Amino acid sequence: MRILYLPLLATALTAQPAFEVATIHPHQGDIRSVGVDIFGSTVAAKAMSARELITFAYDLREYQVQGGEPWVAQVRWDIQASAGAFELTRPQARLMLQALLSDRFGLRVHRSSQEFPVYAMTIARGGVKLKPPSPLETERSSFNAGGAVWQNAPLDVLGNPFPLHLDRPLVNRTGLTGRYDFAMKFKISLQEAQGVDGESIFTAIEEQLGLRVEPTRAELETLVVDQMTRPSDN
C-alpha cells in the first residue's frame, strides 16, 4: 500500500467561495430518496450518510472511503446549503461540500491507495463503435427497460453502478479520453443487466460498442478518514 500524506483539499480552499449558509439535521422518518441535488446556488443532500457525503464531495466511490467510526456510515443527514447569488457548477458544489465537511463535521483525511478487483476496459479487436458528439450538445443520458443512450459522455460513465450493474469498478484502459455519442440495447432490471438475447453484458458491450471488458486487479486511490465528529443540529 502506498500512502500519500497530502494537505486536505478543503484547507487549500481559503480563496474559494464557501456556502453563505448551511443547515444540517439528522434525517427523520422513512427514507424515500437519497442523494444530492444542485439547483442554482443551492445544494440539498437528502438522507445521506457522512460516508456518502464524502464520496460525493471528493468524487469517489464508497469503497474508496475507508476508516471512521460506525456512525459515519450509519447515521443519515439532511443538508440545505446556499452559495447566495453564486450559481454553482457540480465541481464547485463538490469543493464547497469538502469545506463544509471540514468545518462542520471536523473531517480530517489522508489519501492512500489500495489494490482492488476491477474490470479493465480496452478497445476490442474490431475497433470502437462510437460517434463524436454534436458541437453544441450537452452531456445527457437516458435509460429504459430496453437499454441506454449516452450523449456527449466520456467512456467512464459505463462504470457507474446504474444501469449496467457492474460488481466491481471499471478502469478505462482504452486511451480514449474524449466524449462520444453511443447507445446500447440490453435487458435491464433492478439487479442486473444482460444482452437482449440473454448473453452477458460484457458480450453486449463488445458487440455494440467495440469495447472489451475483462476482470483484473488495479491500484486505486482511497481516502482514509482520520477524524470526524457529529455536527450540532442546526
Tab-separated table of C-alpha atoms in Angstrom:
chain	number	residue	atom	x	y	z
A	1	MET	CA	0.000	0.000	0.000
A	2	ARG	CA	1.281	3.451	-0.921
A	3	ILE	CA	0.284	6.281	1.437
A	4	LEU	CA	0.314	9.862	0.268
A	5	TYR	CA	0.017	12.393	3.047
A	6	LEU	CA	-1.374	15.472	1.394
A	7	PRO	CA	-2.932	18.581	2.893
A	8	LEU	CA	-6.689	18.453	2.977
A	9	LEU	CA	-8.058	19.925	-0.207
A	10	ALA	CA	-10.534	21.860	1.839
A	11	THR	CA	-7.636	23.506	3.662
A	12	ALA	CA	-6.473	24.909	0.354
A	13	LEU	CA	-9.889	26.364	-0.374
A	14	THR	CA	-9.487	29.546	1.637
A	15	ALA	CA	-9.655	31.574	-1.577
A	16	GLN	CA	-12.602	29.536	-2.912
A	17	PRO	CA	-16.231	30.582	-2.433
A	18	ALA	CA	-17.950	28.912	0.502
A	19	PHE	CA	-21.581	28.405	1.362
A	20	GLU	CA	-23.101	31.531	2.856
A	21	VAL	CA	-25.434	29.453	4.998
A	22	ALA	CA	-25.903	25.740	5.636
A	23	THR	CA	-28.309	23.820	7.867
A	24	ILE	CA	-27.626	20.238	8.958
A	25	HIS	CA	-30.150	17.905	10.615
A	26	PRO	CA	-30.229	14.165	11.305
A	27	HIS	CA	-32.690	12.616	8.868
A	28	GLN	CA	-36.052	11.808	10.434
A	29	GLY	CA	-38.698	9.346	9.268
A	30	ASP	CA	-38.714	6.972	6.330
A	31	ILE	CA	-36.075	7.183	3.621
A	32	ARG	CA	-37.909	7.923	0.373
A	33	SER	CA	-34.923	9.199	-1.597
A	34	VAL	CA	-31.162	9.509	-1.125
A	35	GLY	CA	-28.846	11.853	-2.978
A	36	VAL	CA	-27.539	15.341	-3.636
A	37	ASP	CA	-29.399	17.897	-5.769
A	38	ILE	CA	-27.778	21.053	-7.146
A	39	PHE	CA	-30.035	23.792	-8.445
A	40	GLY	CA	-28.824	27.348	-8.954
A	41	SER	CA	-26.930	28.392	-5.838
A	42	THR	CA	-28.434	25.704	-3.604
A	43	VAL	CA	-27.184	22.248	-2.659
A	44	ALA	CA	-29.604	19.862	-0.960
A	45	ALA	CA	-28.492	16.499	0.416
A	46	LYS	CA	-31.260	14.122	1.475
A	47	ALA	CA	-30.831	11.149	3.829
A	48	MET	CA	-27.084	10.918	3.131
A	49	SER	CA	-24.658	9.190	5.479
A	50	ALA	CA	-21.438	11.029	6.248
A	51	ARG	CA	-19.570	8.424	4.191
A	52	GLU	CA	-21.859	9.065	1.216
A	53	LEU	CA	-21.328	12.813	1.596
A	54	ILE	CA	-17.566	12.261	1.485
A	55	THR	CA	-17.820	10.116	-1.635
A	56	PHE	CA	-19.832	12.814	-3.384
A	57	ALA	CA	-17.648	15.709	-2.217
A	58	TYR	CA	-14.420	14.007	-3.316
A	59	ASP	CA	-15.952	12.378	-6.429
A	60	LEU	CA	-15.117	8.844	-5.279
A	61	ARG	CA	-16.950	5.544	-4.937
A	62	GLU	CA	-17.981	4.384	-1.472
A	63	TYR	CA	-15.458	1.530	-1.388
A	64	GLN	CA	-12.698	4.159	-1.812
A	65	VAL	CA	-13.575	5.841	1.512
A	66	GLN	CA	-12.164	3.965	4.493
A	67	GLY	CA	-11.954	4.420	8.247
A	68	GLY	CA	-14.175	6.384	10.544
A	69	GLU	CA	-16.435	5.360	13.444
A	70	PRO	CA	-19.581	3.269	12.777
A	71	TRP	CA	-21.902	6.315	12.811
A	72	VAL	CA	-20.088	7.686	9.726
A	73	ALA	CA	-21.823	5.009	7.655
A	74	GLN	CA	-24.958	4.534	9.770
A	75	VAL	CA	-26.378	7.971	10.657
A	76	ARG	CA	-28.099	9.855	7.832
A	77	TRP	CA	-28.237	13.614	7.406
A	78	ASP	CA	-30.253	16.259	5.585
A	79	ILE	CA	-28.289	19.307	4.453
A	80	GLN	CA	-29.549	22.511	2.848
A	81	ALA	CA	-26.793	24.917	1.813
A	82	SER	CA	-26.757	28.096	-0.245
A	83	ALA	CA	-23.983	29.994	-2.004
A	84	GLY	CA	-26.110	33.154	-2.184
A	85	ALA	CA	-26.132	34.637	-5.664
A	86	PHE	CA	-23.303	32.370	-6.795
A	87	GLU	CA	-24.681	29.811	-9.265
A	88	LEU	CA	-22.911	26.514	-8.742
A	89	THR	CA	-21.440	24.021	-11.147
A	90	ARG	CA	-21.144	20.426	-9.966
A	91	PRO	CA	-17.346	20.665	-9.387
A	92	GLN	CA	-17.814	23.866	-7.375
A	93	ALA	CA	-20.520	22.222	-5.269
A	94	ARG	CA	-18.167	19.316	-4.529
A	95	LEU	CA	-15.425	21.704	-3.361
A	96	MET	CA	-17.859	23.606	-1.140
A	97	LEU	CA	-19.056	20.353	0.405
A	98	GLN	CA	-15.441	19.433	1.140
A	99	ALA	CA	-15.067	22.705	3.032
A	100	LEU	CA	-18.403	22.139	4.814
A	101	LEU	CA	-17.368	18.643	5.903
A	102	SER	CA	-14.085	20.021	7.227
A	103	ASP	CA	-15.742	22.908	9.066
A	104	ARG	CA	-18.949	21.373	10.419
A	105	PHE	CA	-18.052	17.676	10.683
A	106	GLY	CA	-14.404	18.228	11.631
A	107	LEU	CA	-13.335	15.937	8.802
A	108	ARG	CA	-9.642	15.169	8.565
A	109	VAL	CA	-8.395	12.697	5.968
A	110	HIS	CA	-5.327	11.473	4.169
A	111	ARG	CA	-5.009	9.959	0.726
A	112	SER	CA	-3.732	6.454	0.147
A	113	SER	CA	-4.060	3.717	-2.457
A	114	GLN	CA	-5.099	0.082	-2.389
A	115	GLU	CA	-5.383	-2.771	-4.836
A	116	PHE	CA	-8.963	-3.718	-5.752
A	117	PRO	CA	-10.625	-6.227	-8.079
A	118	VAL	CA	-11.647	-4.217	-11.155
A	119	TYR	CA	-12.783	-4.567	-14.732
A	120	ALA	CA	-10.314	-3.278	-17.313
A	121	MET	CA	-11.885	-1.736	-20.415
A	122	THR	CA	-9.829	-1.878	-23.627
A	123	ILE	CA	-10.538	-1.482	-27.339
A	124	ALA	CA	-11.832	-4.682	-28.938
A	125	ARG	CA	-10.137	-6.198	-31.984
A	126	GLY	CA	-12.632	-4.699	-34.439
A	127	GLY	CA	-12.249	-1.155	-33.080
A	128	VAL	CA	-14.643	1.098	-31.219
A	129	LYS	CA	-18.167	1.840	-32.420
A	130	LEU	CA	-18.604	5.364	-31.115
A	131	LYS	CA	-19.700	8.648	-32.675
A	132	PRO	CA	-18.314	12.124	-31.982
A	133	PRO	CA	-20.853	14.347	-30.206
A	134	SER	CA	-22.576	17.287	-31.811
A	135	PRO	CA	-20.629	20.534	-31.151
A	136	LEU	CA	-23.392	22.173	-29.077
A	137	GLU	CA	-24.578	19.029	-27.313
A	138	THR	CA	-24.503	18.823	-23.506
A	139	GLU	CA	-23.875	15.619	-21.582
A	140	ARG	CA	-27.012	13.610	-21.005
A	141	SER	CA	-28.189	10.047	-20.648
A	142	SER	CA	-31.472	8.166	-20.778
A	143	PHE	CA	-32.360	4.640	-19.682
A	144	ASN	CA	-35.316	2.329	-20.154
A	145	ALA	CA	-36.082	-1.378	-19.984
A	146	GLY	CA	-34.549	-1.860	-23.453
A	147	GLY	CA	-31.206	-0.159	-22.970
A	148	ALA	CA	-29.484	3.194	-22.671
A	149	VAL	CA	-28.353	6.195	-24.697
A	150	TRP	CA	-25.439	8.477	-23.780
A	151	GLN	CA	-24.743	11.814	-25.468
A	152	ASN	CA	-21.534	13.845	-25.216
A	153	ALA	CA	-20.343	11.471	-22.497
A	154	PRO	CA	-16.921	10.064	-21.527
A	155	LEU	CA	-16.476	6.298	-21.551
A	156	ASP	CA	-16.099	6.355	-17.778
A	157	VAL	CA	-19.906	6.631	-17.471
A	158	LEU	CA	-20.037	2.907	-18.230
A	159	GLY	CA	-18.535	2.335	-14.791
A	160	ASN	CA	-21.456	3.976	-12.975
A	161	PRO	CA	-23.365	1.478	-10.801
A	162	PHE	CA	-26.540	2.017	-12.839
A	163	PRO	CA	-27.621	0.840	-15.386
A	164	LEU	CA	-25.038	-1.872	-16.131
A	165	HIS	CA	-24.859	-3.167	-12.524
A	166	LEU	CA	-21.151	-3.999	-12.657
A	167	ASP	CA	-19.993	-5.667	-9.443
A	168	ARG	CA	-16.570	-4.000	-9.388
A	169	PRO	CA	-15.001	-0.707	-10.589
A	170	LEU	CA	-14.373	-0.158	-14.298
A	171	VAL	CA	-10.903	1.118	-15.215
A	172	ASN	CA	-10.613	2.817	-18.600
A	173	ARG	CA	-7.513	1.495	-20.356
A	174	THR	CA	-8.617	2.356	-23.880
A	175	GLY	CA	-6.538	5.527	-24.053
A	176	LEU	CA	-9.713	7.320	-25.166
A	177	THR	CA	-10.319	10.430	-23.065
A	178	GLY	CA	-12.781	12.288	-25.277
A	179	ARG	CA	-16.570	12.487	-25.327
A	180	TYR	CA	-18.835	10.440	-27.537
A	181	ASP	CA	-22.404	9.589	-28.506
A	182	PHE	CA	-23.199	5.897	-28.047
A	183	ALA	CA	-26.120	3.624	-27.285
A	184	MET	CA	-26.687	0.052	-26.150
A	185	LYS	CA	-29.623	-2.322	-26.297
A	186	PHE	CA	-29.874	-4.656	-23.309
A	187	LYS	CA	-32.308	-6.038	-20.761
A	188	ILE	CA	-32.273	-4.096	-17.538
A	189	SER	CA	-33.674	-4.905	-14.107
A	190	LEU	CA	-33.082	-3.706	-10.565
A	191	GLN	CA	-30.495	-6.448	-10.013
A	192	GLU	CA	-28.650	-6.937	-13.304
A	193	ALA	CA	-28.259	-6.126	-16.988
A	194	GLN	CA	-27.701	-8.590	-19.811
A	195	GLY	CA	-27.722	-8.597	-23.594
A	196	VAL	CA	-31.016	-8.620	-25.455
A	197	ASP	CA	-30.576	-12.326	-26.295
A	198	GLY	CA	-29.519	-13.294	-22.775
A	199	GLU	CA	-25.770	-13.005	-23.368
A	200	SER	CA	-23.579	-11.365	-20.726
A	201	ILE	CA	-23.467	-7.593	-20.519
A	202	PHE	CA	-19.755	-7.809	-21.381
A	203	THR	CA	-20.525	-9.545	-24.674
A	204	ALA	CA	-23.124	-6.868	-25.396
A	205	ILE	CA	-20.594	-4.108	-24.692
A	206	GLU	CA	-18.052	-5.673	-27.054
A	207	GLU	CA	-20.517	-6.352	-29.887
A	208	GLN	CA	-22.297	-2.988	-29.713
A	209	LEU	CA	-19.573	-0.571	-28.595
A	210	GLY	CA	-16.366	-2.300	-29.684
A	211	LEU	CA	-15.017	-2.322	-26.133
A	212	ARG	CA	-13.618	-5.328	-24.288
A	213	VAL	CA	-14.163	-5.652	-20.538
A	214	GLU	CA	-12.160	-8.198	-18.536
A	215	PRO	CA	-11.637	-8.825	-14.791
A	216	THR	CA	-8.266	-7.936	-13.282
A	217	ARG	CA	-6.808	-6.045	-10.310
A	218	ALA	CA	-5.596	-2.462	-10.097
A	219	GLU	CA	-4.362	0.038	-7.533
A	220	LEU	CA	-6.938	2.784	-6.916
A	221	GLU	CA	-6.937	5.935	-4.836
A	222	THR	CA	-8.545	5.768	-1.392
A	223	LEU	CA	-9.425	8.417	1.154
A	224	VAL	CA	-8.892	7.451	4.799
A	225	VAL	CA	-10.970	9.190	7.481
A	226	ASP	CA	-8.636	10.152	10.343
A	227	GLN	CA	-11.168	12.210	12.287
A	228	MET	CA	-14.851	13.086	12.048
A	229	THR	CA	-17.312	14.345	14.655
A	230	ARG	CA	-21.090	14.651	14.628
A	231	PRO	CA	-22.175	18.202	13.807
A	232	SER	CA	-24.549	20.136	16.008
A	233	ASP	CA	-28.170	20.062	14.834
A	234	ASN	CA	-28.865	23.457	13.259
